[in-house]
Amino acid sequence: MKPSASISTRLTAWFGLIFLAGWILFGAAMWLILEHNLSKERHLTLSRRLDRLQELMHRNARGTSAERFDDFHDFATATGSGHAEVFRSDGSVLWPSPIASVVDFPWPPVIHLASERFLSIQAEGQPYLIIQRPFRDDSGGDLVLVAAASEFANRELLTQFLHGMFTLAPVLLLTSMAGGYWMSRRALGPVDRITAAVRSIGIRNLSERLPVPRSGDELERLAETCNDMLVRLEVAVLKLKQFTADASHELRGPLTVSRTIAEVALRQPGVDAISREAFCEIIEESATAAILLEQMLELARADSEPTGFILEPVDIAAIIADGCAAASTLGARKGIEIRFEPGTQSTPDILGHAPSLRRLLWILLDNALKYTRSSGRIHVSLESTATHTLLRVEDQGIGIAPEDIPRIFDRFYRADPSRSQVEGSGLGLSIAKWIAETHHAEIRVASREGEGSTFTVAFPTANIALIHAAG
Ligand code: ADP
């Protein structure tokens, strides 16, 4: 499955994106409103200025032309920094602007202007808004009144607004994302706790329950639903356990009875050869079935119950020596020599459960004996490294095919039995693996077909040092 970012990260990213989109929309809307209002206000100002100029011209209609020009001059200087001028309708200047002697202002042409209009031009390095209005004075002359206002201040205001929006954007974005992340972590914290609790619950501790956050929301319902499911699972597993115990009890009885009957019948005088062979087979098969039953029960218990083992320092070398001695008797019958090499270091202790370790060793030795031809040799050794104690069982048997190696620890897996002609259930190594796991050890195998196999169990030894130090 493709790894994806956590929900908090995705929520934070979405939060940031939505905030950014919102901020851009808000900024654009505000800019448009501001620009519209400023422009409206500028148009109105220019229009009012010409209204006042018109009033002035009506008022002074009877004055001399020099007096009227002076009044216009004063008016233009007092309003709009002198940016006003009066043209005749043919486009010639009647009254020049008070600044005309200083600046050559590029007034746009006004010839035959029919109605008022506004124009935007660039002058003196600045944007200007111009108003032009046709006007008939009291003597009947057709004139055009013009005025200009710089738009620099307005543009500057808009630029500052944009600048402010852009400067604030990253600060607000980071703050909102940090806030979003914090909020989502807070909201999803219970999910992490539920996940950790679900992970820690297995078939051996089904009676445990998840913490239920009393939030009254989906998380509370999720935890409660999981707990309900755990209750149902616990009941189902209890029933299965009971069924397995009952079935084993029921099966054990008939097996023992048939074995005993066959043994008794075998001891009767006058049993013919064919019956003897049949009774021997019944006894053998019952014994195999009893072992299989025990192994299945052992694994069923391993799955459903805590081991109950108390791991304590054990003398692993002594356990191995005893196991090898017992197996040597069986080996001798097949002409197989079992040799144990305890290693040169002082006896390595490990934390373990002695009966289980004996069982583990026995499974490995039993397999080594089963799959080694007569007159072969089995070599058992113990080695201490800085962190581990390594138990090795090395045989000169038939070996394991490379394609079988990854599967031999699976339940009921048996590599092609026709190769070995050996009886077995395919459960031994599964039990060995389970025992290794309960000891926090790792079991592995190296093998070459036709040459032999080496099983290694690596027990951690570091914790022993701690125990001794504490003691
Ligand atoms: P089994 O009862 O069949 O021995 P195990 O779980 O102990 O069941 O082993 C699984 C399979 O692994 C065996 O069937 C066998 O093919 C292979 N195996 C285990 N130990 C050895 C060994 N020492 N040499 C060769 N093959 C082995």
GROMACS .gro file of C-alpha atoms and ligand atoms in nm:
model
  498
    1MET     CA    1   0.000   0.000   0.000
    2LYS     CA    2   0.131   0.342  -0.091
    3PRO     CA    3   0.232   0.523   0.230
    4SER     CA    4   0.033   0.844   0.262
    5ALA     CA    5   0.068   1.145   0.489
    6SER     CA    6  -0.109   1.136   0.826
    7ILE     CA    7  -0.461   1.276   0.857
    8SER     CA    8  -0.327   1.570   1.064
    9THR     CA    9  -0.078   1.659   0.791
   10ARG     CA   10  -0.344   1.634   0.520
   11LEU     CA   11  -0.592   1.837   0.726
   12THR     CA   12  -0.325   2.100   0.787
   13ALA     CA   13  -0.244   2.114   0.415
   14TRP     CA   14  -0.613   2.152   0.331
   15PHE     CA   15  -0.653   2.413   0.601
   16GLY     CA   16  -0.359   2.608   0.456
   17LEU     CA   17  -0.491   2.579   0.099
   18ILE     CA   18  -0.842   2.691   0.193
   19PHE     CA   19  -0.703   2.979   0.398
   20LEU     CA   20  -0.481   3.086   0.108
   21ALA     CA   21  -0.769   3.069  -0.143
   22GLY     CA   22  -0.990   3.265   0.101
   23TRP     CA   23  -0.720   3.524   0.160
   24ILE     CA   24  -0.666   3.574  -0.214
   25LEU     CA   25  -1.042   3.609  -0.274
   26PHE     CA   26  -1.079   3.847   0.020
   27GLY     CA   27  -0.779   4.053  -0.097
   28ALA     CA   28  -0.906   4.072  -0.456
   29ALA     CA   29  -1.257   4.174  -0.343
   30MET     CA   30  -1.122   4.439  -0.103
   31TRP     CA   31  -0.886   4.575  -0.371
   32LEU     CA   32  -1.169   4.605  -0.625
   33ILE     CA   33  -1.398   4.781  -0.374
   34LEU     CA   34  -1.122   5.018  -0.267
   35GLU     CA   35  -1.023   5.096  -0.626
   36HIS     CA   36  -1.384   5.155  -0.728
   37ASN     CA   37  -1.453   5.389  -0.434
   38LEU     CA   38  -1.133   5.587  -0.480
   39SER     CA   39  -1.200   5.631  -0.850
   40LYS     CA   40  -1.561   5.736  -0.784
   41GLU     CA   41  -1.446   5.983  -0.526
   42ARG     CA   42  -1.184   6.129  -0.765
   43HIS     CA   43  -1.442   6.169  -1.047
   44LEU     CA   44  -1.680   6.340  -0.806
   45THR     CA   45  -1.412   6.579  -0.681
   46LEU     CA   46  -1.318   6.684  -1.036
   47SER     CA   47  -1.681   6.723  -1.133
   48ARG     CA   48  -1.750   6.945  -0.828
   49ARG     CA   49  -1.448   7.154  -0.906
   50LEU     CA   50  -1.584   7.233  -1.253
   51ASP     CA   51  -1.927   7.307  -1.097
   52ARG     CA   52  -1.760   7.569  -0.880
   53LEU     CA   53  -1.572   7.707  -1.181
   54GLN     CA   54  -1.897   7.735  -1.374
   55GLU     CA   55  -2.058   7.922  -1.083
   56LEU     CA   56  -1.762   8.156  -1.067
   57MET     CA   57  -1.784   8.228  -1.441
   58HIS     CA   58  -2.155   8.308  -1.414
   59ARG     CA   59  -2.093   8.532  -1.117
   60ASN     CA   60  -1.816   8.727  -1.290
   61ALA     CA   61  -1.991   8.747  -1.630
   62ARG     CA   62  -1.997   9.124  -1.623
   63GLY     CA   63  -1.638   9.184  -1.523
   64THR     CA   64  -1.358   9.276  -1.761
   65SER     CA   65  -1.179   8.991  -1.922
   66ALA     CA   66  -0.865   9.067  -1.716
   67GLU     CA   67  -1.069   9.056  -1.394
   68ARG     CA   68  -1.232   8.733  -1.496
   69PHE     CA   69  -0.897   8.578  -1.580
   70ASP     CA   70  -0.759   8.685  -1.239
   71ASP     CA   71  -1.057   8.525  -1.065
   72PHE     CA   72  -1.004   8.208  -1.267
   73HIS     CA   73  -0.631   8.218  -1.185
   74ASP     CA   74  -0.701   8.246  -0.810
   75PHE     CA   75  -0.961   7.972  -0.828
   76ALA     CA   76  -0.728   7.733  -1.021
   77THR     CA   77  -0.437   7.800  -0.784
   78ALA     CA   78  -0.651   7.746  -0.477
   79THR     CA   79  -0.800   7.417  -0.603
   80GLY     CA   80  -0.614   7.126  -0.759
   81SER     CA   81  -0.261   7.279  -0.760
   82GLY     CA   82  -0.340   7.497  -1.062
   83HIS     CA   83  -0.441   7.206  -1.286
   84ALA     CA   84  -0.731   7.377  -1.465
   85GLU     CA   85  -0.759   7.555  -1.798
   86VAL     CA   86  -1.031   7.711  -2.019
   87PHE     CA   87  -1.032   7.637  -2.393
   88ARG     CA   88  -1.232   7.779  -2.676
   89SER     CA   89  -1.440   7.524  -2.866
   90ASP     CA   90  -1.188   7.535  -3.155
   91GLY     CA   91  -0.925   7.399  -2.917
   92SER     CA   92  -0.730   7.723  -2.861
   93VAL     CA   93  -0.650   7.825  -2.505
   94LEU     CA   94  -0.863   8.105  -2.358
   95TRP     CA   95  -0.727   8.105  -2.005
   96PRO     CA   96  -0.410   7.907  -1.954
   97SER     CA   97  -0.350   7.720  -1.635
   98PRO     CA   98  -0.152   7.904  -1.361
   99ILE     CA   99   0.121   7.641  -1.398
  100ALA     CA  100   0.145   7.679  -1.777
  101SER     CA  101   0.451   7.905  -1.743
  102VAL     CA  102   0.631   7.642  -1.537
  103VAL     CA  103   0.514   7.310  -1.679
  104ASP     CA  104   0.403   7.215  -2.026
  105PHE     CA  105   0.105   7.007  -1.912
  106PRO     CA  106  -0.014   6.775  -2.196
  107TRP     CA  107  -0.385   6.870  -2.197
  108PRO     CA  108  -0.569   6.636  -2.431
  109PRO     CA  109  -0.742   6.802  -2.735
  110VAL     CA  110  -1.094   6.940  -2.681
  111ILE     CA  111  -1.208   7.033  -3.035
  112HIS     CA  112  -1.585   6.997  -3.094
  113LEU     CA  113  -1.648   6.831  -2.761
  114ALA     CA  114  -2.016   6.747  -2.740
  115SER     CA  115  -2.045   6.626  -2.380
  116GLU     CA  116  -1.850   6.591  -2.058
  117ARG     CA  117  -1.586   6.322  -2.052
  118PHE     CA  118  -1.311   6.182  -1.831
  119LEU     CA  119  -0.966   6.075  -1.953
  120SER     CA  120  -0.666   5.915  -1.789
  121ILE     CA  121  -0.325   6.035  -1.895
  122GLN     CA  122   0.036   6.011  -1.783
  123ALA     CA  123   0.192   6.350  -1.709
  124GLU     CA  124   0.484   6.472  -1.499
  125GLY     CA  125   0.566   6.107  -1.435
  126GLN     CA  126   0.231   6.047  -1.265
  127PRO     CA  127  -0.113   5.920  -1.358
  128TYR     CA  128  -0.371   6.202  -1.396
  129LEU     CA  129  -0.747   6.201  -1.432
  130ILE     CA  130  -0.878   6.476  -1.661
  131ILE     CA  131  -1.229   6.614  -1.685
  132GLN     CA  132  -1.345   6.808  -1.992
  133ARG     CA  133  -1.685   6.982  -1.994
  134PRO     CA  134  -1.846   7.195  -2.269
  135PHE     CA  135  -1.973   7.529  -2.133
  136ARG     CA  136  -2.156   7.823  -2.283
  137ASP     CA  137  -2.072   8.148  -2.102
  138ASP     CA  138  -2.314   8.431  -2.046
  139SER     CA  139  -2.195   8.614  -2.361
  140GLY     CA  140  -2.283   8.304  -2.571
  141GLY     CA  141  -1.926   8.185  -2.628
  142ASP     CA  142  -1.871   7.810  -2.650
  143LEU     CA  143  -1.593   7.707  -2.415
  144VAL     CA  144  -1.450   7.388  -2.271
  145LEU     CA  145  -1.357   7.380  -1.903
  146VAL     CA  146  -1.088   7.128  -1.808
  147ALA     CA  147  -0.934   7.023  -1.480
  148ALA     CA  148  -0.689   6.753  -1.377
  149ALA     CA  149  -0.616   6.567  -1.054
  150SER     CA  150  -0.321   6.347  -0.981
  151GLU     CA  151  -0.408   5.987  -0.908
  152PHE     CA  152  -0.070   5.922  -0.751
  153ALA     CA  153  -0.201   5.916  -0.394
  154ASN     CA  154  -0.477   5.673  -0.486
  155ARG     CA  155  -0.240   5.440  -0.669
  156GLU     CA  156   0.000   5.461  -0.378
  157LEU     CA  157  -0.280   5.363  -0.138
  158LEU     CA  158  -0.372   5.063  -0.356
  159THR     CA  159  -0.007   4.955  -0.379
  160GLN     CA  160   0.028   4.979  -0.003
  161PHE     CA  161  -0.287   4.774   0.040
  162LEU     CA  162  -0.149   4.500  -0.190
  163HIS     CA  163   0.185   4.513  -0.012
  164GLY     CA  164   0.013   4.468   0.324
  165MET     CA  165  -0.190   4.175   0.193
  166PHE     CA  166   0.122   4.000   0.058
  167THR     CA  167   0.329   4.066   0.371
  168LEU     CA  168   0.059   3.939   0.603
  169ALA     CA  169  -0.022   3.633   0.390
  170PRO     CA  170   0.275   3.408   0.490
  171VAL     CA  171   0.252   3.510   0.856
  172LEU     CA  172  -0.120   3.441   0.876
  173LEU     CA  173  -0.082   3.127   0.663
  174LEU     CA  174   0.183   2.980   0.894
  175THR     CA  175  -0.011   3.078   1.205
  176SER     CA  176  -0.333   2.927   1.073
  177MET     CA  177  -0.154   2.608   0.961
  178ALA     CA  178   0.016   2.571   1.298
  179GLY     CA  179  -0.322   2.627   1.466
  180GLY     CA  180  -0.486   2.377   1.228
  181TYR     CA  181  -0.217   2.118   1.297
  182TRP     CA  182  -0.249   2.164   1.672
  183MET     CA  183  -0.628   2.134   1.653
  184SER     CA  184  -0.620   1.823   1.432
  185ARG     CA  185  -0.357   1.660   1.659
  186ARG     CA  186  -0.579   1.733   1.956
  187ALA     CA  187  -0.887   1.598   1.778
  188LEU     CA  188  -0.708   1.287   1.648
  189GLY     CA  189  -0.508   1.215   1.965
  190PRO     CA  190  -0.771   0.963   2.083
  191VAL     CA  191  -0.740   0.782   1.745
  192ASP     CA  192  -0.369   0.724   1.811
  193ARG     CA  193  -0.448   0.596   2.159
  194ILE     CA  194  -0.719   0.364   2.021
  195THR     CA  195  -0.479   0.239   1.749
  196ALA     CA  196  -0.206   0.165   2.004
  197ALA     CA  197  -0.455  -0.017   2.226
  198VAL     CA  198  -0.595  -0.222   1.936
  199ARG     CA  199  -0.238  -0.317   1.835
  200SER     CA  200  -0.159  -0.439   2.185
  201ILE     CA  201  -0.465  -0.664   2.197
  202GLY     CA  202  -0.421  -1.014   2.060
  203ILE     CA  203  -0.588  -1.348   2.106
  204ARG     CA  204  -0.401  -1.393   2.438
  205ASN     CA  205  -0.533  -1.076   2.602
  206LEU     CA  206  -0.878  -1.045   2.452
  207SER     CA  207  -1.020  -0.945   2.789
  208GLU     CA  208  -0.854  -0.604   2.765
  209ARG     CA  209  -1.063  -0.310   2.646
  210LEU     CA  210  -0.994   0.010   2.458
  211PRO     CA  211  -0.996   0.347   2.636
  212VAL     CA  212  -1.326   0.521   2.553
  213PRO     CA  213  -1.290   0.900   2.512
  214ARG     CA  214  -1.599   1.059   2.670
  215SER     CA  215  -1.635   1.308   2.386
  216GLY     CA  216  -1.984   1.205   2.273
  217ASP     CA  217  -1.869   1.200   1.911
  218GLU     CA  218  -1.766   0.948   1.642
  219LEU     CA  219  -1.450   0.855   1.834
  220GLU     CA  220  -1.646   0.754   2.141
  221ARG     CA  221  -1.877   0.543   1.921
  222LEU     CA  222  -1.575   0.389   1.741
  223ALA     CA  223  -1.410   0.286   2.070
  224GLU     CA  224  -1.738   0.147   2.203
  225THR     CA  225  -1.801  -0.048   1.882
  226CYS     CA  226  -1.447  -0.195   1.897
  227ASN     CA  227  -1.505  -0.292   2.261
  228ASP     CA  228  -1.835  -0.461   2.167
  229MET     CA  229  -1.648  -0.652   1.896
  230LEU     CA  230  -1.382  -0.756   2.150
  231VAL     CA  231  -1.653  -0.890   2.378
  232ARG     CA  232  -1.795  -1.098   2.092
  233LEU     CA  233  -1.447  -1.221   1.996
  234GLU     CA  234  -1.365  -1.310   2.356
  235VAL     CA  235  -1.683  -1.515   2.385
  236ALA     CA  236  -1.613  -1.691   2.052
  237VAL     CA  237  -1.254  -1.772   2.151
  238LEU     CA  238  -1.368  -1.901   2.491
  239LYS     CA  239  -1.613  -2.132   2.315
  240LEU     CA  240  -1.340  -2.250   2.078
  241LYS     CA  241  -1.105  -2.316   2.370
  242GLN     CA  242  -1.372  -2.509   2.547
  243PHE     CA  243  -1.444  -2.705   2.231
  244THR     CA  244  -1.072  -2.788   2.182
  245ALA     CA  245  -1.037  -2.899   2.543
  246ASP     CA  246  -1.350  -3.115   2.520
  247ALA     CA  247  -1.249  -3.260   2.182
  248SER     CA  248  -0.900  -3.349   2.306
  249HIS     CA  249  -1.045  -3.508   2.615
  250GLU     CA  250  -1.291  -3.707   2.405
  251LEU     CA  251  -1.020  -3.811   2.157
  252ARG     CA  252  -0.755  -3.895   2.414
  253GLY     CA  253  -0.978  -4.156   2.575
  254PRO     CA  254  -1.054  -4.372   2.267
  255LEU     CA  255  -0.688  -4.345   2.159
  256THR     CA  256  -0.560  -4.475   2.493
  257VAL     CA  257  -0.827  -4.746   2.497
  258SER     CA  258  -0.744  -4.874   2.146
  259ARG     CA  259  -0.373  -4.869   2.228
  260THR     CA  260  -0.426  -5.060   2.554
  261ILE     CA  261  -0.653  -5.316   2.380
  262ALA     CA  262  -0.390  -5.373   2.111
  263GLU     CA  263  -0.116  -5.410   2.374
  264VAL     CA  264  -0.323  -5.659   2.573
  265ALA     CA  265  -0.412  -5.853   2.257
  266LEU     CA  266  -0.046  -5.861   2.157
  267ARG     CA  267   0.047  -6.025   2.486
  268GLN     CA  268  -0.206  -6.311   2.437
  269PRO     CA  269  -0.055  -6.649   2.362
  270GLY     CA  270  -0.114  -6.792   2.016
  271VAL     CA  271  -0.137  -6.460   1.831
  272ASP     CA  272  -0.056  -6.531   1.470
  273ALA     CA  273   0.198  -6.326   1.273
  274ILE     CA  274  -0.055  -6.125   1.073
  275SER     CA  275  -0.252  -6.022   1.384
  276ARG     CA  276   0.072  -5.936   1.564
  277GLU     CA  277   0.173  -5.706   1.281
  278ALA     CA  278  -0.173  -5.546   1.283
  279PHE     CA  279  -0.164  -5.490   1.664
  280CYS     CA  280   0.187  -5.342   1.640
  281GLU     CA  281   0.065  -5.100   1.373
  282ILE     CA  282  -0.236  -5.000   1.586
  283ILE     CA  283  -0.005  -4.932   1.883
  284GLU     CA  284   0.231  -4.725   1.665
  285GLU     CA  285  -0.045  -4.526   1.494
  286SER     CA  286  -0.219  -4.457   1.827
  287ALA     CA  287   0.111  -4.330   1.968
  288THR     CA  288   0.161  -4.102   1.664
  289ALA     CA  289  -0.198  -3.978   1.687
  290ALA     CA  290  -0.153  -3.909   2.061
  291ILE     CA  291   0.163  -3.707   1.990
  292LEU     CA  292  -0.012  -3.514   1.713
  293LEU     CA  293  -0.304  -3.444   1.946
  294GLU     CA  294  -0.067  -3.318   2.216
  295GLN     CA  295   0.116  -3.095   1.966
  296MET     CA  296  -0.209  -2.948   1.832
  297LEU     CA  297  -0.329  -2.879   2.182
  298GLU     CA  298   0.003  -2.723   2.271
  299LEU     CA  299  -0.019  -2.483   1.974
  300ALA     CA  300  -0.387  -2.409   2.037
  301ARG     CA  301  -0.300  -2.315   2.396
  302ALA     CA  302  -0.001  -2.113   2.276
  303ASP     CA  303  -0.235  -1.911   2.052
  304SER     CA  304  -0.504  -1.842   2.303
  305GLU     CA  305  -0.341  -1.815   2.646
  306PRO     CA  306  -0.054  -1.625   2.796
  307THR     CA  307   0.235  -1.871   2.835
  308GLY     CA  308   0.241  -1.847   3.212
  309PHE     CA  309   0.614  -1.910   3.189
  310ILE     CA  310   0.831  -1.734   3.438
  311LEU     CA  311   1.160  -1.668   3.266
  312GLU     CA  312   1.449  -1.702   3.509
  313PRO     CA  313   1.822  -1.749   3.471
  314VAL     CA  314   1.883  -2.106   3.358
  315ASP     CA  315   2.201  -2.298   3.295
  316ILE     CA  316   2.147  -2.363   2.926
  317ALA     CA  317   2.471  -2.563   2.895
  318ALA     CA  318   2.347  -2.815   3.154
  319ILE     CA  319   2.009  -2.845   2.979
  320ILE     CA  320   2.179  -2.911   2.646
  321ALA     CA  321   2.422  -3.162   2.795
  322ASP     CA  322   2.130  -3.358   2.946
  323GLY     CA  323   1.929  -3.344   2.621
  324CYS     CA  324   2.226  -3.461   2.414
  325ALA     CA  325   2.293  -3.747   2.653
  326ALA     CA  326   1.931  -3.864   2.626
  327ALA     CA  327   1.930  -3.832   2.246
  328SER     CA  328   2.264  -4.019   2.218
  329THR     CA  329   2.091  -4.339   2.327
  330LEU     CA  330   1.847  -4.306   2.035
  331GLY     CA  331   2.127  -4.197   1.803
  332ALA     CA  332   2.336  -4.499   1.894
  333ARG     CA  333   2.057  -4.724   1.764
  334LYS     CA  334   2.090  -4.556   1.422
  335GLY     CA  335   2.467  -4.541   1.445
  336ILE     CA  336   2.457  -4.161   1.472
  337GLU     CA  337   2.702  -3.985   1.700
  338ILE     CA  338   2.585  -3.676   1.892
  339ARG     CA  339   2.859  -3.443   2.010
  340PHE     CA  340   2.810  -3.139   2.234
  341GLU     CA  341   3.058  -2.854   2.249
  342PRO     CA  342   2.974  -2.619   2.540
  343GLY     CA  343   3.216  -2.348   2.422
  344THR     CA  344   3.526  -2.215   2.591
  345GLN     CA  345   3.362  -1.924   2.779
  346SER     CA  346   3.217  -1.957   3.128
  347THR     CA  347   2.870  -2.114   3.133
  348PRO     CA  348   2.637  -1.869   2.963
  349ASP     CA  349   2.313  -1.818   3.147
  350ILE     CA  350   2.001  -1.704   2.970
  351LEU     CA  351   1.656  -1.605   3.091
  352GLY     CA  352   1.442  -1.907   3.020
  353HIS     CA  353   1.188  -2.169   3.116
  354ALA     CA  354   1.380  -2.495   3.154
  355PRO     CA  355   1.104  -2.744   3.049
  356SER     CA  356   1.029  -2.542   2.734
  357LEU     CA  357   1.399  -2.518   2.649
  358ARG     CA  358   1.429  -2.897   2.684
  359ARG     CA  359   1.132  -2.931   2.449
  360LEU     CA  360   1.288  -2.693   2.196
  361LEU     CA  361   1.619  -2.878   2.203
  362TRP     CA  362   1.442  -3.210   2.172
  363ILE     CA  363   1.250  -3.098   1.860
  364LEU     CA  364   1.576  -2.994   1.692
  365LEU     CA  365   1.761  -3.311   1.797
  366ASP     CA  366   1.468  -3.533   1.700
  367ASN     CA  367   1.459  -3.377   1.351
  368ALA     CA  368   1.837  -3.404   1.318
  369LEU     CA  369   1.816  -3.774   1.410
  370LYS     CA  370   1.519  -3.831   1.178
  371TYR     CA  371   1.677  -3.670   0.874
  372THR     CA  372   2.037  -3.795   0.918
  373ARG     CA  373   2.140  -4.124   0.765
  374SER     CA  374   2.301  -4.389   0.986
  375SER     CA  375   2.670  -4.340   1.073
  376GLY     CA  376   2.624  -3.962   1.040
  377ARG     CA  377   2.714  -3.708   1.306
  378ILE     CA  378   2.519  -3.438   1.490
  379HIS     CA  379   2.712  -3.148   1.633
  380VAL     CA  380   2.556  -2.933   1.907
  381SER     CA  381   2.735  -2.617   2.020
  382LEU     CA  382   2.687  -2.316   2.242
  383GLU     CA  383   2.852  -1.984   2.170
  384SER     CA  384   2.840  -1.653   2.353
  385THR     CA  385   2.863  -1.322   2.173
  386ALA     CA  386   2.840  -0.976   2.329
  387THR     CA  387   2.462  -0.974   2.303
  388HIS     CA  388   2.349  -1.330   2.236
  389THR     CA  389   2.392  -1.692   2.334
  390LEU     CA  390   2.379  -1.906   2.020
  391LEU     CA  391   2.259  -2.264   2.031
  392ARG     CA  392   2.346  -2.456   1.712
  393VAL     CA  393   2.229  -2.800   1.609
  394GLU     CA  394   2.417  -2.910   1.300
  395ASP     CA  395   2.348  -3.238   1.121
  396GLN     CA  396   2.481  -3.424   0.820
  397GLY     CA  397   2.131  -3.514   0.701
  398ILE     CA  398   1.943  -3.484   0.376
  399GLY     CA  399   1.926  -3.104   0.397
  400ILE     CA  400   1.635  -2.880   0.302
  401ALA     CA  401   1.555  -2.754  -0.049
  402PRO     CA  402   1.590  -2.372  -0.078
  403GLU     CA  403   1.221  -2.336  -0.171
  404ASP     CA  404   1.118  -2.521   0.149
  405ILE     CA  405   1.333  -2.319   0.388
  406PRO     CA  406   1.095  -2.020   0.423
  407ARG     CA  407   0.801  -2.254   0.499
  408ILE     CA  408   0.933  -2.522   0.736
  409PHE     CA  409   0.828  -2.319   1.044
  410ASP     CA  410   0.468  -2.308   0.914
  411ARG     CA  411   0.214  -2.532   1.078
  412PHE     CA  412   0.169  -2.872   0.914
  413TYR     CA  413   0.428  -2.794   0.651
  414ARG     CA  414   0.640  -3.093   0.558
  415ALA     CA  415   0.895  -3.082   0.281
  416ASP     CA  416   0.831  -3.360   0.028
  417PRO     CA  417   0.804  -3.657   0.271
  418SER     CA  418   0.896  -3.901  -0.008
  419ARG     CA  419   1.254  -3.770   0.016
  420SER     CA  420   1.300  -3.886   0.371
  421GLN     CA  421   1.040  -4.159   0.421
  422VAL     CA  422   1.017  -4.022   0.775
  423GLU     CA  423   0.700  -4.000   0.982
  424GLY     CA  424   0.607  -3.660   1.116
  425SER     CA  425   0.329  -3.411   1.171
  426GLY     CA  426   0.484  -3.091   1.042
  427LEU     CA  427   0.419  -2.923   1.380
  428GLY     CA  428   0.755  -2.967   1.556
  429LEU     CA  429   0.926  -2.659   1.417
  430SER     CA  430   0.612  -2.446   1.469
  431ILE     CA  431   0.631  -2.534   1.839
  432ALA     CA  432   1.007  -2.469   1.840
  433LYS     CA  433   0.948  -2.125   1.686
  434TRP     CA  434   0.681  -2.042   1.942
  435ILE     CA  435   0.910  -2.144   2.230
  436ALA     CA  436   1.191  -1.931   2.081
  437GLU     CA  437   0.955  -1.632   2.056
  438THR     CA  438   0.843  -1.668   2.417
  439HIS     CA  439   1.215  -1.643   2.506
  440HIS     CA  440   1.258  -1.336   2.281
  441ALA     CA  441   1.495  -1.551   2.077
  442GLU     CA  442   1.528  -1.590   1.703
  443ILE     CA  443   1.540  -1.929   1.533
  444ARG     CA  444   1.690  -1.965   1.185
  445VAL     CA  445   1.818  -2.236   0.957
  446ALA     CA  446   2.094  -2.274   0.701
  447SER     CA  447   2.092  -2.583   0.486
  448ARG     CA  448   2.234  -2.747   0.176
  449GLU     CA  449   2.057  -3.034   0.011
  450GLY     CA  450   2.246  -3.360   0.054
  451GLU     CA  451   2.498  -3.205   0.295
  452GLY     CA  452   2.302  -3.118   0.610
  453SER     CA  453   2.127  -2.845   0.804
  454THR     CA  454   2.219  -2.611   1.086
  455PHE     CA  455   1.946  -2.473   1.314
  456THR     CA  456   2.051  -2.174   1.525
  457VAL     CA  457   1.859  -2.026   1.817
  458ALA     CA  458   1.987  -1.684   1.925
  459PHE     CA  459   1.892  -1.605   2.287
  460PRO     CA  460   1.948  -1.250   2.410
  461THR     CA  461   2.200  -1.238   2.695
  462ALA     CA  462   2.221  -0.866   2.761
  463ASN     CA  463   1.933  -0.871   3.011
  464ILE     CA  464   2.116  -1.132   3.222
  465ALA     CA  465   2.400  -0.889   3.276
  466LEU     CA  466   2.146  -0.635   3.402
  467ILE     CA  467   1.993  -0.888   3.640
  468HIS     CA  468   2.334  -0.978   3.782
  469ALA     CA  469   2.422  -0.611   3.812
  470ALA     CA  470   2.095  -0.542   3.995
  471GLY     CA  471   2.138  -0.846   4.218
  472ADP     P1  472   0.813  -3.298   1.108
  472ADP     O1  473   0.725  -3.362   1.209
  472ADP     O2  474   0.767  -3.325   0.968
  472ADP     O3  475   0.956  -3.321   1.129
  472ADP     P2  476   0.876  -3.025   1.163
  472ADP     O4  477   0.791  -2.906   1.181
  472ADP     O5  478   0.967  -3.060   1.276
  472ADP     O6  479   0.781  -3.143   1.126
  472ADP     O7  480   0.964  -3.002   1.035
  472ADP     C1  481   0.903  -2.954   0.917
  472ADP     C2  482   0.979  -3.000   0.797
  472ADP     O8  483   1.109  -2.943   0.795
  472ADP     C3  484   1.005  -3.148   0.796
  472ADP     O9  485   0.897  -3.217   0.736
  472ADP     C4  486   1.130  -3.160   0.714
  472ADP    O10  487   1.100  -3.165   0.577
  472ADP     C5  488   1.204  -3.031   0.739
  472ADP     N1  489   1.313  -3.049   0.839
  472ADP     C6  490   1.309  -3.016   0.970
  472ADP     N2  491   1.429  -3.042   1.029
  472ADP     C7  492   1.506  -3.093   0.932
  472ADP     C8  493   1.643  -3.142   0.930
  472ADP     N3  494   1.720  -3.140   1.039
  472ADP     N4  495   1.690  -3.187   0.812
  472ADP     C9  496   1.615  -3.187   0.702
  472ADP     N5  497   1.487  -3.145   0.696
  472ADP    C10  498   1.433  -3.098   0.811
   0.00000   0.00000   0.00000
